[in-house]
CSV table of C-alpha atoms in Angstrom, one decimal:
chain,number,residue,atom,x,y,z
A,1,MET,CA,55.0,51.5,-24.0
A,2,THR,CA,53.3,54.2,-22.1
A,3,GLU,CA,49.8,53.8,-23.5
A,4,ARG,CA,47.4,53.0,-20.7
A,5,ALA,CA,44.0,51.2,-21.1
A,6,ILE,CA,40.9,53.4,-20.5
A,7,ARG,CA,38.3,52.0,-18.1
A,8,ILE,CA,34.5,52.3,-19.6
A,9,ALA,CA,32.0,54.3,-17.9
A,10,GLY,CA,29.0,52.4,-19.3
A,11,CYS,CA,28.0,49.5,-21.2
A,12,ARG,CA,29.6,49.5,-24.9
A,13,SER,CA,26.2,48.8,-26.4
A,14,CYS,CA,23.5,50.4,-24.4
A,15,GLY,CA,25.5,52.8,-22.2
A,16,SER,CA,24.0,51.3,-18.9
A,17,GLY,CA,26.1,51.7,-15.7
A,18,GLU,CA,24.8,48.2,-14.5
A,19,LEU,CA,28.1,46.4,-15.1
A,20,GLU,CA,28.7,43.4,-12.9
A,21,GLY,CA,32.3,42.0,-12.9
A,22,PHE,CA,32.4,38.0,-13.1
A,23,LEU,CA,36.2,37.1,-14.1
A,24,ASN,CA,39.2,39.0,-13.4
A,25,LEU,CA,42.5,37.6,-15.2
A,26,GLY,CA,44.7,40.7,-13.7
A,27,GLN,CA,47.3,42.5,-15.5
A,28,MET,CA,48.0,40.7,-19.0
A,29,PRO,CA,50.2,41.4,-21.8
A,30,LEU,CA,48.6,42.0,-25.3
A,31,SER,CA,47.9,38.6,-26.7
A,32,ASP,CA,49.6,39.2,-29.9
A,33,GLY,CA,52.4,41.5,-28.5
A,34,LEU,CA,55.2,39.2,-29.8
A,35,ARG,CA,58.6,40.2,-28.5
A,36,ASP,CA,61.9,40.5,-30.5
A,37,GLU,CA,65.2,39.4,-28.9
A,38,ALA,CA,66.1,43.0,-28.5
A,39,ASP,CA,63.1,43.7,-26.3
A,40,LEU,CA,63.6,40.9,-23.8
A,41,GLY,CA,65.5,43.0,-21.4
A,42,HIS,CA,62.4,45.2,-21.1
A,43,ALA,CA,59.1,44.5,-19.1
A,44,ASP,CA,56.1,43.7,-21.6
A,45,ALA,CA,53.5,46.4,-21.2
A,46,ARG,CA,50.3,45.0,-19.3
A,47,PHE,CA,46.8,46.0,-19.1
A,48,PRO,CA,43.9,44.9,-16.9
A,49,LEU,CA,41.7,42.0,-18.1
A,50,GLU,CA,38.5,42.1,-16.3
A,51,VAL,CA,35.1,40.8,-17.8
A,52,ALA,CA,31.7,42.0,-16.7
A,53,PHE,CA,27.9,41.5,-17.6
A,54,CYS,CA,25.6,44.2,-18.4
A,55,GLY,CA,22.2,43.8,-16.4
A,56,SER,CA,20.6,46.1,-18.9
A,57,CYS,CA,21.1,44.6,-22.5
A,58,GLY,CA,22.9,41.3,-21.6
A,59,LEU,CA,26.2,42.1,-23.2
A,60,VAL,CA,29.4,40.5,-21.7
A,61,GLN,CA,32.4,42.5,-22.2
A,62,ILE,CA,36.0,43.8,-20.8
A,63,LEU,CA,36.1,46.8,-18.7
A,64,HIS,CA,39.0,48.3,-20.2
A,65,THR,CA,40.1,49.5,-23.7
A,66,VAL,CA,43.6,49.5,-25.0
A,67,PRO,CA,44.0,52.1,-28.0
A,68,PRO,CA,43.3,50.3,-31.1
A,69,GLU,CA,46.7,51.7,-32.8
A,70,VAL,CA,48.3,49.8,-30.0
A,71,LEU,CA,46.6,46.5,-30.5
A,72,PHE,CA,46.6,46.7,-34.4
A,73,ALA,CA,49.9,48.4,-35.1
A,74,ASP,CA,51.8,47.9,-38.4
A,75,ASP,CA,53.4,44.9,-37.0
A,76,TYR,CA,50.3,42.9,-36.2
A,77,PRO,CA,51.5,39.3,-36.9
A,78,TYR,CA,48.2,37.6,-37.8
A,79,PHE,CA,47.6,36.3,-41.3
A,80,SER,CA,44.3,34.5,-41.7
A,81,SER,CA,45.7,32.6,-44.8
A,82,PHE,CA,48.2,30.4,-42.6
A,83,THR,CA,45.2,28.5,-41.1
A,84,ASP,CA,43.8,26.1,-43.6
A,85,ALA,CA,40.5,25.7,-41.7
A,86,ILE,CA,40.0,29.4,-41.8
A,87,VAL,CA,40.7,29.8,-45.6
A,88,SER,CA,38.2,26.8,-46.1
A,89,HIS,CA,35.6,28.3,-43.8
A,90,ALA,CA,35.7,31.5,-45.8
A,91,LYS,CA,35.2,29.6,-49.1
A,92,LEU,CA,32.2,27.6,-48.1
A,93,ASN,CA,30.7,30.9,-46.8
A,94,VAL,CA,31.3,32.6,-50.0
A,95,ASP,CA,30.1,29.8,-52.0
A,96,ALA,CA,26.7,30.0,-49.9
A,97,ARG,CA,26.4,33.5,-50.5
A,98,LEU,CA,27.2,33.5,-54.3
A,99,THR,CA,24.3,31.0,-54.6
A,100,GLU,CA,22.2,32.5,-52.3
A,101,ARG,CA,22.5,36.1,-53.5
A,102,ARG,CA,23.2,35.4,-57.3
A,103,LEU,CA,26.1,37.9,-57.2
A,104,ASP,CA,27.8,39.2,-60.4
A,105,ALA,CA,30.1,41.7,-61.6
A,106,HIS,CA,27.7,44.5,-60.9
A,107,ASP,CA,27.5,43.8,-57.0
A,108,LEU,CA,30.2,45.0,-54.8
A,109,VAL,CA,31.2,42.9,-51.8
A,110,ILE,CA,33.1,44.6,-48.9
A,111,GLU,CA,35.0,42.9,-45.9
A,112,ILE,CA,35.7,44.7,-43.0
A,113,ALA,CA,38.9,43.6,-41.3
A,114,SER,CA,39.6,41.7,-44.7
A,115,ASN,CA,43.1,40.7,-43.4
A,116,ASP,CA,45.3,39.4,-46.1
A,117,GLY,CA,42.5,38.8,-48.7
A,118,TYR,CA,41.9,35.3,-47.5
A,119,LEU,CA,37.8,35.7,-48.0
A,120,LEU,CA,37.5,38.2,-50.7
A,121,GLN,CA,39.9,36.2,-53.0
A,122,HIS,CA,37.1,33.7,-53.4
A,123,TYR,CA,34.4,36.2,-54.8
A,124,ARG,CA,37.1,38.0,-56.8
A,125,ALA,CA,37.7,34.6,-58.7
A,126,ARG,CA,34.3,34.4,-59.4
A,127,GLY,CA,34.2,37.8,-61.1
A,128,VAL,CA,32.6,39.8,-58.2
A,129,ARG,CA,33.8,43.4,-57.4
A,130,VAL,CA,35.5,43.5,-53.9
A,131,LEU,CA,36.9,45.9,-51.5
A,132,GLY,CA,38.7,45.2,-48.3
A,133,VAL,CA,39.2,47.5,-45.2
A,134,ASP,CA,41.9,46.7,-42.8
A,135,PRO,CA,44.2,48.6,-40.2
A,136,ALA,CA,47.2,46.4,-40.2
A,137,ARG,CA,49.8,47.2,-42.9
A,138,GLY,CA,51.3,43.8,-43.4
A,139,PRO,CA,48.0,41.9,-44.1
A,140,VAL,CA,47.0,44.6,-46.3
A,141,LEU,CA,50.0,44.5,-48.5
A,142,ALA,CA,49.6,40.8,-48.7
A,143,ALA,CA,46.0,41.2,-49.8
A,144,ARG,CA,46.9,43.7,-52.5
A,145,ALA,CA,49.7,41.2,-53.7
A,146,ARG,CA,46.9,38.9,-54.4
A,147,GLY,CA,44.8,41.1,-56.1
A,148,VAL,CA,42.5,42.3,-53.6
A,149,PRO,CA,41.7,45.8,-53.4
A,150,THR,CA,42.2,46.8,-49.7
A,151,ARG,CA,41.8,50.4,-47.9
A,152,HIS,CA,44.3,50.6,-45.3
A,153,ALA,CA,42.2,52.1,-42.5
A,154,PHE,CA,40.1,51.5,-39.4
A,155,PHE,CA,36.4,51.0,-40.3
A,156,THR,CA,34.4,54.0,-38.8
A,157,HIS,CA,31.3,55.4,-39.4
A,158,SER,CA,33.1,58.2,-41.1
A,159,LEU,CA,34.8,56.0,-43.6
A,160,ALA,CA,31.4,54.1,-44.4
A,161,LEU,CA,29.7,57.6,-45.2
A,162,ASP,CA,32.9,58.4,-47.5
A,163,LEU,CA,32.3,55.2,-49.3
A,164,ALA,CA,28.7,55.4,-49.7
A,165,GLU,CA,29.0,59.0,-50.9
A,166,ALA,CA,31.4,57.6,-53.7
A,167,GLY,CA,29.1,55.2,-54.7
A,168,ASP,CA,30.6,52.0,-53.1
A,169,ARG,CA,27.2,50.7,-51.4
A,170,ALA,CA,27.7,46.8,-50.9
A,171,SER,CA,25.3,44.2,-51.8
A,172,VAL,CA,27.1,42.0,-49.0
A,173,ILE,CA,29.2,43.1,-46.1
A,174,HIS,CA,31.5,40.5,-44.3
A,175,ALA,CA,32.7,41.2,-40.8
A,176,ASN,CA,34.4,38.2,-39.3
A,177,ASN,CA,35.6,38.4,-35.8
A,178,VAL,CA,35.8,42.2,-35.9
A,179,LEU,CA,32.5,43.5,-34.2
A,180,ALA,CA,34.0,42.4,-30.7
A,181,HIS,CA,37.3,44.4,-31.6
A,182,VAL,CA,36.0,48.0,-31.9
A,183,SER,CA,35.7,50.2,-29.2
A,184,ASP,CA,33.0,52.2,-30.9
A,185,THR,CA,30.4,49.3,-31.1
A,186,ASN,CA,27.6,51.5,-32.1
A,187,GLY,CA,29.6,53.7,-34.6
A,188,PHE,CA,30.6,50.4,-36.2
A,189,VAL,CA,27.2,49.0,-36.6
A,190,ALA,CA,25.9,52.7,-38.0
A,191,GLY,CA,28.8,52.4,-40.6
A,192,ILE,CA,27.5,49.1,-41.6
A,193,ALA,CA,23.9,50.5,-42.0
A,194,ALA,CA,25.3,53.5,-43.8
A,195,LEU,CA,27.2,51.1,-46.4
A,196,LEU,CA,24.4,48.3,-47.3
A,197,ARG,CA,22.5,48.7,-50.2
A,198,PRO,CA,18.7,48.7,-49.2
A,199,ASP,CA,18.5,45.1,-50.4
A,200,GLY,CA,22.1,44.1,-49.2
A,201,VAL,CA,22.8,42.0,-46.2
A,202,ALA,CA,25.8,42.0,-43.6
A,203,VAL,CA,27.0,38.5,-42.7
A,204,ILE,CA,28.7,38.9,-39.5
A,205,GLU,CA,30.5,36.1,-37.2
A,206,VAL,CA,31.2,36.7,-33.8
A,207,PRO,CA,32.4,34.1,-31.0
A,208,TYR,CA,29.5,32.9,-29.2
A,209,VAL,CA,29.5,33.7,-25.4
A,210,ARG,CA,27.4,30.6,-24.7
A,211,ASP,CA,30.3,28.3,-26.2
A,212,LEU,CA,32.8,30.3,-24.4
A,213,ILE,CA,31.4,29.9,-21.1
A,214,ASP,CA,30.0,26.3,-21.4
A,215,HIS,CA,33.3,25.0,-22.6
A,216,ASN,CA,35.7,27.2,-20.6
A,217,GLU,CA,37.2,29.0,-23.2
A,218,PHE,CA,38.7,31.6,-21.0
A,219,ASP,CA,41.7,32.0,-23.2
A,220,THR,CA,39.3,33.5,-25.9
A,221,ILE,CA,39.2,36.5,-23.7
A,222,TYR,CA,42.0,39.2,-24.4
A,223,HIS,CA,42.4,42.8,-25.0
A,224,GLU,CA,41.7,42.8,-28.8
A,225,HIS,CA,38.1,41.0,-27.7
A,226,LEU,CA,36.1,43.8,-26.1
A,227,CYS,CA,32.7,42.1,-26.2
A,228,TYR,CA,31.4,38.5,-26.0
A,229,PHE,CA,28.1,38.2,-27.7
A,230,SER,CA,24.8,36.5,-27.3
A,231,VAL,CA,21.7,36.9,-29.7
A,232,THR,CA,20.0,38.5,-26.8
A,233,ALA,CA,22.5,41.6,-26.6
A,234,LEU,CA,22.7,41.7,-30.4
A,235,VAL,CA,19.1,42.2,-31.2
A,236,PRO,CA,18.9,45.7,-29.6
A,237,LEU,CA,22.2,46.8,-30.9
A,238,PHE,CA,21.3,46.2,-34.1
A,239,GLU,CA,17.8,47.5,-33.9
A,240,ARG,CA,19.2,50.8,-32.5
A,241,HIS,CA,20.6,51.7,-36.0
A,242,GLY,CA,17.5,50.4,-38.2
A,243,LEU,CA,18.8,47.0,-38.8
A,244,SER,CA,17.2,43.5,-38.1
A,245,LEU,CA,18.9,40.3,-37.1
A,246,ASN,CA,16.8,38.2,-39.6
A,247,ARG,CA,19.0,35.0,-39.4
A,248,VAL,CA,21.4,33.1,-37.4
A,249,GLU,CA,23.4,30.2,-37.4
A,250,ARG,CA,25.7,28.3,-35.1
A,251,VAL,CA,29.1,27.5,-36.6
A,252,PRO,CA,31.9,25.7,-35.1
A,253,ILE,CA,35.0,27.7,-36.2
A,254,HIS,CA,36.9,29.4,-33.2
A,255,GLY,CA,35.4,27.0,-30.6
A,256,GLY,CA,31.6,28.1,-31.4
A,257,SER,CA,30.5,30.9,-33.2
A,258,LEU,CA,27.4,32.7,-34.5
A,259,ARG,CA,26.8,33.7,-38.2
A,260,LEU,CA,24.4,36.6,-38.4
A,261,PHE,CA,22.6,37.9,-41.1
A,262,VAL,CA,21.7,41.3,-40.7
A,263,GLU,CA,19.5,43.3,-43.2
A,264,PRO,CA,17.8,47.1,-43.3
A,265,ARG,CA,14.4,45.2,-43.6
A,266,GLU,CA,12.8,43.2,-40.8
A,267,ALA,CA,12.3,39.5,-41.7
A,268,VAL,CA,13.2,37.6,-38.5
A,269,GLU,CA,13.4,33.8,-39.2
A,270,ARG,CA,12.8,31.1,-36.5
A,271,SER,CA,16.4,30.6,-36.1
A,272,VAL,CA,16.8,33.7,-34.2
A,273,GLU,CA,13.7,33.3,-32.1
A,274,ALA,CA,14.7,29.8,-31.1
A,275,LEU,CA,18.1,30.9,-30.1
A,276,LEU,CA,16.5,33.9,-27.9
A,277,GLU,CA,14.4,31.3,-26.3
A,278,GLN,CA,17.0,28.9,-25.6
A,279,GLU,CA,19.2,31.8,-23.8
A,280,ARG,CA,16.2,32.8,-21.7
A,281,GLU,CA,15.8,29.2,-20.6
A,282,LEU,CA,19.7,28.9,-19.7
A,283,GLY,CA,19.7,32.3,-18.0
A,284,MET,CA,21.9,33.8,-20.4
A,285,ASP,CA,20.3,37.0,-19.7
A,286,ARG,CA,20.9,37.2,-16.0
A,287,LEU,CA,24.2,37.2,-14.0
A,288,GLN,CA,23.7,34.0,-12.3
A,289,TYR,CA,24.7,32.1,-15.6
A,290,TYR,CA,28.3,33.6,-15.6
A,291,ALA,CA,28.9,33.6,-12.0
A,292,GLY,CA,30.5,30.3,-11.4
A,293,PHE,CA,33.0,30.8,-14.4
A,294,SER,CA,35.9,32.4,-12.5
A,295,ARG,CA,36.1,29.0,-10.3
A,296,ARG,CA,36.2,26.8,-13.3
A,297,VAL,CA,38.9,28.9,-15.0
A,298,GLU,CA,41.0,28.5,-12.0
A,299,ALA,CA,40.3,24.8,-11.6
A,300,LEU,CA,41.3,24.1,-15.2
A,301,ARG,CA,44.6,26.5,-14.5
A,302,THR,CA,45.4,24.4,-11.7
A,303,GLU,CA,44.8,20.9,-13.4
A,304,LEU,CA,47.0,22.2,-16.3
A,305,LYS,CA,49.9,23.2,-14.0
A,306,ASP,CA,49.8,19.9,-12.2
A,307,LEU,CA,49.7,18.0,-15.5
A,308,LEU,CA,52.9,19.6,-16.7
A,309,ALA,CA,54.6,19.5,-13.6
A,310,ALA,CA,54.0,15.9,-13.3
A,311,LEU,CA,55.5,15.1,-17.0
A,312,LEU,CA,58.6,17.4,-16.1
A,313,ARG,CA,59.1,15.3,-13.1
A,314,GLU,CA,59.1,12.1,-15.3
A,315,GLY,CA,61.9,13.8,-17.4
A,316,LYS,CA,59.7,14.6,-20.1
A,317,ARG,CA,60.2,17.1,-22.7
A,318,ILE,CA,57.3,19.6,-23.6
A,319,ALA,CA,57.0,22.1,-26.3
A,320,GLY,CA,54.0,24.1,-27.7
A,321,TYR,CA,52.4,24.3,-31.1
A,322,GLY,CA,50.6,27.5,-32.3
A,323,ALA,CA,51.7,31.0,-31.1
A,324,ALA,CA,47.9,32.1,-31.0
A,325,ALA,CA,46.6,35.0,-29.2
A,326,LYS,CA,44.6,32.5,-26.9
A,327,GLY,CA,48.0,30.7,-26.3
A,328,ALA,CA,49.5,34.0,-24.8
A,329,ILE,CA,46.5,34.5,-22.4
A,330,LEU,CA,46.7,30.7,-21.3
A,331,LEU,CA,50.6,30.6,-20.7
A,332,ASN,CA,50.5,33.9,-19.0
A,333,HIS,CA,47.5,33.2,-16.7
A,334,ALA,CA,48.9,29.4,-15.7
A,335,GLY,CA,52.3,31.0,-15.6
A,336,VAL,CA,53.8,28.5,-18.1
A,337,GLY,CA,57.0,29.8,-19.5
A,338,THR,CA,60.4,28.6,-20.4
A,339,GLU,CA,60.8,26.4,-17.5
A,340,THR,CA,58.2,24.4,-18.8
A,341,LEU,CA,58.1,24.5,-22.6
A,342,ALA,CA,61.3,24.4,-24.8
A,343,TRP,CA,59.7,26.5,-27.6
A,344,VAL,CA,56.4,27.2,-29.7
A,345,ALA,CA,56.2,26.0,-33.1
A,346,ASP,CA,54.2,27.9,-35.9
A,347,LYS,CA,53.7,28.1,-39.4
A,348,ASN,CA,53.3,31.7,-39.6
A,349,VAL,CA,56.7,33.1,-40.9
A,350,HIS,CA,55.9,36.4,-39.5
A,351,LYS,CA,55.9,35.0,-36.0
A,352,GLN,CA,58.9,32.7,-36.3
A,353,GLY,CA,62.3,34.1,-34.6
A,354,ARG,CA,60.0,36.1,-31.9
A,355,TYR,CA,59.1,35.4,-28.5
A,356,MET,CA,55.6,34.7,-27.0
A,357,PRO,CA,54.3,37.8,-24.9
A,358,GLY,CA,55.0,37.9,-21.2
A,359,VAL,CA,56.7,34.5,-20.8
A,360,HIS,CA,59.2,34.8,-23.7
A,361,VAL,CA,59.0,31.2,-24.9
A,362,PRO,CA,60.9,31.3,-28.3
A,363,ILE,CA,58.7,30.8,-31.5
A,364,VAL,CA,60.3,28.4,-34.1
A,365,PRO,CA,59.5,26.9,-37.4
A,366,PRO,CA,57.2,23.6,-37.2
A,367,ALA,CA,60.4,21.7,-38.8
A,368,ARG,CA,61.8,22.0,-35.3
A,369,ILE,CA,59.4,19.2,-34.0
A,370,LEU,CA,60.9,16.6,-35.9
A,371,GLU,CA,64.5,17.7,-35.2
A,372,ASP,CA,64.0,18.1,-31.5
A,373,THR,CA,61.3,15.4,-31.1
A,374,PRO,CA,59.9,16.5,-27.7
A,375,ASP,CA,57.6,13.9,-25.7
A,376,TYR,CA,54.9,16.3,-25.8
A,377,LEU,CA,53.2,19.3,-27.8
A,378,LEU,CA,50.9,21.5,-26.0
A,379,ILE,CA,48.4,22.6,-28.8
A,380,LEU,CA,47.8,26.5,-27.9
A,381,PRO,CA,45.0,27.1,-30.8
A,382,TRP,CA,43.1,24.3,-29.4
A,383,ASN,CA,40.3,25.1,-31.6
A,384,PHE,CA,42.3,23.8,-34.4
A,385,ARG,CA,43.4,20.8,-32.8
A,386,ASP,CA,42.3,18.4,-35.6
A,387,GLU,CA,44.1,20.4,-38.2
A,388,ILE,CA,47.2,20.4,-36.2
A,389,MET,CA,47.1,17.0,-35.2
A,390,GLN,CA,46.8,16.0,-38.7
A,391,GLN,CA,49.7,18.0,-39.9
A,392,GLN,CA,51.9,16.5,-37.3
A,393,ARG,CA,51.1,13.0,-37.9
A,394,GLU,CA,54.6,12.2,-38.2
A,395,PHE,CA,55.3,13.5,-34.9
A,396,ALA,CA,52.7,11.1,-33.3
A,397,ALA,CA,53.9,8.3,-35.5
A,398,ARG,CA,57.1,8.5,-33.8
A,399,GLY,CA,55.8,8.1,-30.4
A,400,GLY,CA,54.8,11.9,-29.6
A,401,ARG,CA,51.6,13.1,-27.7
A,402,PHE,CA,49.6,16.0,-27.8
A,403,ILE,CA,48.2,18.0,-24.7
A,404,VAL,CA,45.1,19.7,-25.4
A,405,PRO,CA,44.1,22.5,-22.6
A,406,VAL,CA,40.5,23.5,-23.1
A,407,PRO,CA,37.8,22.9,-22.1
A,408,LYS,CA,39.7,20.2,-19.7
A,409,PRO,CA,43.5,19.6,-20.1
A,410,GLU,CA,43.8,16.1,-21.6
A,411,VAL,CA,46.6,14.1,-23.2
A,412,VAL,CA,45.7,12.7,-26.7
């Protein structure tokens, strides 16, 4: 792979040059860049992963951009429907919007980065017209197979204008965990503005940078995630494109996220004002709030390595669960590979038989857990720890233990 990451010249939102770095994870492989056996003789492509704070608008962001066609290639292995908690979270979101907006067959709901149709399927089942947009071929084909019409494309301002001109303006636009993924942040938001009906709403979910910092969630930082949002940074971003952030909800998914309700009309609710006040009080609009994060990340890294090394000295066998993107960052930053983990189990059949990027730990089906009976399972997607521990209750009944690495390594 010869592609290079491009260092940004200014803030991804406001364009300011006031970017202050506060965490440098060094050269990291792509977190979803799973390897095949034939690739193992070749070095993984690695790109800089450095995080900065914009002193002008408050946006936290990484300083380098990997080309999107590299990040979201046709073999992109992430399928939302393999995680029960994500599907359940999506259905609750849909049910609330159906009740709140009184949608019917005359409405159109569009999801940007619709993946395998995990969310839009719930609207379709209720007779609402839907359209997905996603750049990854595998998830698009899976969505179409379940009857969800899906455009195989990156969402851009140009695509939004084409859809609007064809009459496909939306009553509701969903955009879950995608705003952080796009290099043209302003073009993406302009596209939402062009595609919304005057009475429409965009329901957008983004990981909350407050939870990331407070809970040591450094492994949520990877090349696909270009931005890490606060309400302070989001308000001016939407205003720049004639949109108003009118309501915000904190939701626990992905270690702590914001659900944003963005509309062409201004009707700002107390929920937005309250979070803006809290962020000012916490100092999230200033660099100092982020300054100690790097030291805490290194402390976690050291503690995890020491814990795993102690278990190995005791003769314990350790395996991993969940070949998640965050797991790739955790393992690579901590230097944990095949000398420590026997394998990583994952439900996603598209990941099985492949290898974790950088460290090349093999990925196997979950059936391997009871076949091999390791002493410990390191839960890499710690944000779904409860779901995973419930799924693996037989492993626990046989005496197996779990290691949860974030926010602080612990054995449960």
